[in-house]
Coordinates of C-alpha atoms in Angstrom, one line a residue:
M1 CA 11.7 72.9 -43.5
V2 CA 8.2 74.5 -44.0
V3 CA 5.9 73.6 -46.8
T4 CA 2.4 74.6 -47.8
S5 CA 1.0 71.5 -49.5
Q6 CA -1.2 69.3 -47.2
E7 CA 0.3 66.2 -49.0
E8 CA 3.8 67.1 -48.0
Y9 CA 3.4 66.0 -44.4
K10 CA 3.2 62.4 -45.7
K11 CA 6.9 62.6 -46.4
N12 CA 7.4 62.3 -42.6
L13 CA 5.4 59.1 -42.6
E14 CA 7.5 57.6 -45.3
L15 CA 10.4 57.7 -42.9
M16 CA 8.6 55.4 -40.4
P17 CA 10.1 52.1 -41.7
E18 CA 13.5 53.5 -41.1
V19 CA 12.5 54.9 -37.6
K20 CA 11.4 51.6 -36.2
P21 CA 14.9 50.0 -35.8
I22 CA 16.1 53.3 -34.3
I23 CA 13.3 53.0 -31.7
R24 CA 14.2 49.4 -30.9
N25 CA 17.9 50.4 -30.4
Y26 CA 16.9 53.3 -28.2
L27 CA 14.7 51.2 -26.0
Y28 CA 17.3 48.5 -25.8
E29 CA 19.9 51.0 -24.6
L30 CA 17.4 52.6 -22.2
T31 CA 16.4 49.3 -20.7
S32 CA 20.0 48.1 -20.4
D33 CA 20.8 51.3 -18.5
L34 CA 17.9 50.7 -16.2
A35 CA 19.1 47.1 -15.5
E36 CA 22.7 48.3 -14.8
G37 CA 21.3 50.8 -12.5
K38 CA 20.0 47.9 -10.4
N39 CA 23.4 46.2 -10.4
L40 CA 22.1 43.6 -12.8
N41 CA 24.6 42.0 -15.1
I42 CA 23.3 42.8 -18.6
S43 CA 25.5 40.0 -20.0
D44 CA 23.4 37.5 -18.0
G45 CA 21.2 35.5 -20.3
K46 CA 18.2 36.0 -18.0
V47 CA 18.6 39.7 -18.0
Q48 CA 19.0 39.9 -21.7
A49 CA 15.8 37.9 -22.2
M50 CA 13.9 40.3 -19.8
I51 CA 15.3 43.4 -21.7
L52 CA 14.3 42.0 -25.1
K53 CA 10.9 40.9 -23.8
H54 CA 10.2 44.4 -22.4
V55 CA 11.3 46.1 -25.7
D56 CA 9.2 43.8 -27.8
K57 CA 6.1 44.4 -25.6
N58 CA 6.4 48.1 -25.9
I59 CA 7.8 48.9 -29.3
A60 CA 4.4 49.0 -31.1
D61 CA 3.2 51.8 -28.7
W62 CA 6.4 53.7 -29.3
N63 CA 6.1 53.3 -33.0
N64 CA 2.5 54.6 -32.9
E65 CA 3.5 57.7 -30.8
V66 CA 6.3 58.6 -33.2
H67 CA 3.9 58.1 -36.1
I68 CA 1.4 60.5 -34.5
F69 CA 4.2 63.0 -33.8
A70 CA 5.5 62.8 -37.4
R71 CA 2.0 63.4 -38.8
K72 CA 1.3 66.3 -36.6
E73 CA 4.6 67.9 -37.3
G74 CA 4.1 67.4 -41.0
Q75 CA 0.6 69.0 -40.8
K76 CA 2.2 72.0 -39.2
G77 CA 4.6 72.2 -42.2
H78 CA 7.6 70.6 -40.4
I79 CA 9.2 68.0 -42.7
F80 CA 12.2 66.0 -41.4
K81 CA 15.2 65.3 -43.5
N82 CA 15.7 61.8 -42.3
A83 CA 14.7 59.1 -39.8
P84 CA 17.4 60.0 -37.1
E85 CA 16.3 63.6 -37.1
L86 CA 12.7 62.7 -36.7
F87 CA 13.3 60.4 -33.7
E88 CA 15.7 62.8 -32.0
E89 CA 13.1 65.6 -32.2
F90 CA 10.5 63.2 -30.9
I91 CA 12.7 62.3 -27.8
S92 CA 13.5 65.9 -27.1
S93 CA 9.8 67.0 -27.3
D94 CA 7.1 66.8 -24.7
A95 CA 5.4 64.2 -26.8
S96 CA 7.8 61.6 -25.6
R97 CA 7.5 62.4 -21.9
D98 CA 4.5 60.3 -21.0
I99 CA 5.4 57.2 -22.9
R100 CA 8.9 57.3 -21.6
Y101 CA 7.6 57.5 -18.0
I102 CA 5.2 54.7 -18.6
Y103 CA 8.0 52.6 -20.1
V104 CA 10.5 53.1 -17.2
D105 CA 7.8 52.6 -14.6
S106 CA 6.5 49.4 -16.2
W107 CA 10.0 48.0 -16.3
K108 CA 9.9 47.7 -12.5
T109 CA 6.9 45.5 -12.5
E110 CA 6.9 43.7 -15.9
G111 CA 9.3 41.2 -17.2
N112 CA 9.4 39.5 -13.9
L113 CA 12.1 41.9 -12.7
G114 CA 11.2 41.4 -9.0
F115 CA 11.3 37.7 -9.5
Y116 CA 14.7 37.9 -11.1
I117 CA 16.1 40.1 -8.3
N118 CA 14.8 37.5 -5.8
S119 CA 16.3 34.7 -7.8
R120 CA 19.7 36.4 -8.1
A121 CA 19.7 37.3 -4.4
L122 CA 19.2 33.6 -3.6
D123 CA 22.0 32.7 -6.0
V124 CA 24.3 35.0 -4.1
L125 CA 23.2 33.5 -0.8
S126 CA 23.6 30.0 -2.2
E127 CA 27.3 30.7 -2.9
K128 CA 27.8 32.0 0.6
V129 CA 25.7 29.8 2.9
G130 CA 23.5 27.6 0.6
N131 CA 19.9 27.8 -0.5
T132 CA 18.3 25.3 1.8
A133 CA 14.7 25.2 3.3
T134 CA 15.5 27.0 6.5
L135 CA 17.6 29.7 4.8
Y136 CA 15.0 30.1 2.1
G137 CA 12.4 30.7 4.8
L138 CA 14.6 33.2 6.5
Y139 CA 15.2 35.0 3.2
R140 CA 11.4 35.3 2.6
E141 CA 11.1 36.8 6.1
F142 CA 14.0 39.2 5.4
I143 CA 12.4 40.4 2.1
K144 CA 9.0 40.7 3.7
A145 CA 10.5 42.9 6.5
K146 CA 13.0 44.9 4.5
Y147 CA 11.8 45.0 0.9
P148 CA 8.1 44.3 0.6
G149 CA 6.3 44.8 -2.7
E150 CA 8.0 47.2 -5.2
K151 CA 10.7 47.9 -2.6
I152 CA 12.4 44.8 -3.9
M153 CA 13.7 47.1 -6.7
R154 CA 15.9 48.8 -4.0
L155 CA 17.7 45.5 -3.1
D156 CA 21.4 45.9 -3.9
L157 CA 22.6 42.5 -5.2
T158 CA 26.2 43.4 -4.4
K159 CA 25.4 43.7 -0.7
V160 CA 22.6 41.3 -0.2
D161 CA 24.6 38.6 1.6
D162 CA 26.0 41.1 4.2
E163 CA 22.6 42.7 4.6
F164 CA 20.8 39.4 5.0
M165 CA 23.3 38.0 7.5
M166 CA 23.1 41.2 9.6
W167 CA 19.3 40.9 9.6
V168 CA 19.5 37.3 10.8
K169 CA 21.9 38.4 13.5
E170 CA 19.6 41.1 14.7
E171 CA 16.3 39.3 14.4
K172 CA 17.3 35.7 15.3
R173 CA 20.3 36.4 17.5
V174 CA 22.4 34.2 15.2
D175 CA 25.6 35.7 13.8
L176 CA 25.9 33.5 10.6
K177 CA 28.7 35.5 9.0
N178 CA 31.2 36.0 11.8
K179 CA 30.5 33.1 14.2
V180 CA 28.2 30.3 13.0
I181 CA 29.6 29.6 9.5
P182 CA 33.3 29.9 10.5
A183 CA 32.7 27.7 13.6
L184 CA 30.9 25.0 11.6
R185 CA 33.5 25.1 8.8
K186 CA 36.4 24.8 11.2
G187 CA 34.8 22.2 13.4
M188 CA 33.7 19.9 10.6
K189 CA 37.2 20.1 9.0
Q190 CA 38.9 19.3 12.4
K191 CA 36.6 16.3 13.0
I192 CA 37.1 14.9 9.5
D193 CA 40.9 15.4 9.7
A194 CA 41.0 13.6 13.1
R195 CA 39.1 10.6 11.6
I196 CA 40.7 10.3 8.2
E197 CA 43.9 8.4 9.4
Y198 CA 41.8 5.7 11.0
F199 CA 39.5 5.5 7.9
L200 CA 42.6 5.1 5.7
A201 CA 44.0 2.4 8.0
E202 CA 40.8 0.4 7.6
L203 CA 41.4 0.5 3.8
G204 CA 45.0 -0.5 4.2
L205 CA 46.3 3.0 3.3
T206 CA 48.5 5.7 4.8
P207 CA 47.9 9.4 4.9
S208 CA 50.6 9.8 2.1
D209 CA 48.3 7.7 -0.1
L210 CA 45.5 10.3 -0.1
G211 CA 46.2 11.8 -3.5
K212 CA 46.9 8.5 -5.1
V213 CA 43.4 7.2 -4.4
G214 CA 41.5 10.3 -5.2
L215 CA 41.1 11.6 -1.7
A216 CA 43.3 14.7 -1.9
N217 CA 41.5 17.8 -0.5
V218 CA 38.5 15.7 0.2
P219 CA 38.0 17.0 3.8
E220 CA 37.7 20.5 2.4
A221 CA 35.4 19.4 -0.4
I222 CA 33.1 17.6 2.1
V223 CA 32.9 20.7 4.3
E224 CA 32.1 23.0 1.5
K225 CA 29.5 20.7 0.0
D226 CA 27.8 19.9 3.4
L227 CA 28.1 23.4 5.0
P228 CA 24.7 24.7 3.7
D229 CA 22.9 21.7 5.2
A230 CA 25.0 22.1 8.4
V231 CA 23.8 25.8 8.7
D232 CA 20.3 24.7 8.0
D233 CA 20.4 22.0 10.7
Y234 CA 22.0 24.3 13.2
L235 CA 19.3 26.9 12.7
D236 CA 16.7 24.2 13.3
M237 CA 18.5 23.3 16.5
V238 CA 18.4 27.0 17.6
E239 CA 14.7 27.0 17.0
E240 CA 14.3 24.3 19.5
D241 CA 17.0 25.5 21.9
G242 CA 17.9 29.2 21.8
D243 CA 21.1 28.5 23.6
A244 CA 22.4 25.9 21.2
T245 CA 26.0 26.6 19.9
P246 CA 27.8 25.4 16.8
Q247 CA 29.8 23.1 19.0
D248 CA 26.5 21.5 20.2
W249 CA 25.5 20.7 16.6
L250 CA 29.0 19.4 15.8
A251 CA 28.9 17.0 18.8
D252 CA 25.5 15.8 17.8
A253 CA 25.8 15.5 14.0
V254 CA 29.4 15.1 12.9
D255 CA 30.2 11.6 14.3
N256 CA 32.4 8.8 12.9
T257 CA 29.5 7.2 11.1
Y258 CA 28.7 10.4 9.2
I259 CA 32.4 11.0 8.4
D260 CA 33.0 7.5 7.1
M261 CA 29.8 7.7 5.0
R262 CA 31.0 11.0 3.4
L263 CA 34.5 9.8 2.8
N264 CA 33.2 6.6 1.2
H265 CA 31.3 8.7 -1.2
F266 CA 34.6 10.1 -2.5
I267 CA 37.0 7.1 -2.5
N268 CA 38.0 5.5 -5.8
H269 CA 38.1 1.7 -5.1
E270 CA 39.7 1.1 -8.5
K271 CA 42.6 3.3 -7.6
I272 CA 42.9 1.8 -4.1
N273 CA 43.1 -1.7 -5.6
Q274 CA 45.7 -0.6 -8.1
L275 CA 47.8 1.0 -5.4
H276 CA 47.6 -2.2 -3.3
I277 CA 48.8 -4.3 -6.3
E278 CA 51.7 -1.9 -6.8
K279 CA 52.7 -2.3 -3.1
I280 CA 52.5 -6.1 -3.3
L281 CA 54.6 -6.0 -6.5
E282 CA 57.3 -4.1 -4.5
T283 CA 57.4 -6.9 -1.9
Y284 CA 57.6 -9.5 -4.6
A285 CA 60.6 -7.7 -6.1
D286 CA 62.4 -8.1 -2.8
N287 CA 61.4 -11.7 -2.2
P288 CA 63.9 -14.3 -3.6
L289 CA 61.0 -16.7 -4.3
T290 CA 58.6 -14.3 -6.0
N291 CA 61.1 -12.3 -7.9
K292 CA 61.6 -15.4 -10.2
L293 CA 58.6 -14.3 -12.1
P294 CA 58.7 -11.0 -14.0
K295 CA 56.7 -8.0 -12.7
S296 CA 54.4 -8.1 -15.7
K297 CA 53.5 -11.7 -15.0
W298 CA 52.6 -11.0 -11.3
E299 CA 50.7 -7.8 -12.3
A300 CA 48.6 -9.9 -14.7
L301 CA 47.9 -12.5 -12.1
L302 CA 47.1 -10.1 -9.3
S303 CA 44.7 -8.1 -11.5
Q304 CA 42.5 -11.2 -11.6
V305 CA 42.3 -11.5 -7.8
S306 CA 39.4 -9.9 -6.0
P307 CA 40.0 -6.5 -4.2
D308 CA 39.1 -8.1 -0.8
R309 CA 41.8 -10.8 -1.2
I310 CA 44.3 -8.1 -2.2
K311 CA 43.3 -5.9 0.7
A312 CA 43.7 -8.8 3.1
C313 CA 47.5 -8.7 2.5
F314 CA 47.7 -5.3 4.2
M315 CA 48.3 -4.2 7.7
R316 CA 46.7 -1.2 9.4
N317 CA 49.8 0.8 8.8
G318 CA 49.1 0.7 5.1
R319 CA 52.0 -1.6 4.3
A320 CA 51.8 -5.0 2.6
D321 CA 52.5 -7.9 5.0
S322 CA 55.2 -9.9 3.2
N323 CA 54.0 -13.2 4.6
R324 CA 50.4 -12.7 3.5
A325 CA 51.6 -11.5 0.1
E326 CA 53.8 -14.5 -0.3
H327 CA 50.9 -16.8 0.7
L328 CA 48.8 -15.2 -2.0
A329 CA 51.7 -15.8 -4.5
F330 CA 51.7 -19.5 -3.7
T331 CA 47.9 -19.7 -4.2
L332 CA 48.4 -18.1 -7.6
V333 CA 51.5 -20.1 -8.6
P334 CA 51.6 -23.4 -6.5
D335 CA 54.9 -24.6 -7.9
L336 CA 56.6 -21.3 -7.1
E337 CA 59.5 -23.0 -5.2
D338 CA 60.5 -25.1 -8.2
R339 CA 63.2 -22.8 -9.6
S340 CA 63.8 -25.0 -12.6
A341 CA 60.3 -24.1 -13.9
Y342 CA 61.5 -20.4 -14.3
E343 CA 65.1 -20.9 -15.2

């Protein structure tokens, strides 16, 4: 639309309030595409915050450039019908080229994008091998060697764990992925499994009681929780002795004291005591002296006894000793043999 009046170009400027939200939406979509192009999850709250921060920081400059474009076009007699038409012509013109380039380029260095990529890469490694001091140091070496400065933008978060472990294998002669981690995981599990029956016997329990006292799948849980530190410690060992193997570390670190300490962290003493009481109640039901009292009466009496006294009734095979249990009964009810008292 061509006009002759010099005042007509101001009609373009009147569209600017409607153009601003269009600019914001355009920048948001553009930045989201840039983020997805780096394999970043745009649903991630941190990524969303970075995108919005970048948009907010630059929207005033974009608004100014579109304003200048609208005025110049109006002065040339080109009046736009509406805000979308104005912005579309701006984007398709040479006037948008420089500011778009600046925007895309600054996204790489502003908004802490490099920091975010580093943070997400460490999150990925934490899921695989843990984010401990030694591994963090190795990761810093890896980034310095492979992705220094702005090259961090080339790091593919979907492949960083494989790439990192390959680098460690080549540079440190330690194959974390295929040898060290599987060997440590398997060795720790085997040693805990070998110890757990003895540990349970000390508590007056049997392997079949595992789930009843909160220890089901505990060996696996201990291994997965402690594996990052195990890898860390093993790498420290390799620093001192280049020939050290995972088996060397297992022999040195995973002893009975360590295993008992970790198992104790998971046991539920309340459940153990309750299970012991239930087993004692079973012996009372079969005993002609103790079965004179109802189960509920014995349960109430036993619940007042200390866990140590309850445990003392058990043998190492996890079964209640009938003689010890009967002795305990007489300490609780001294006149137990007087049948007339219960008839």
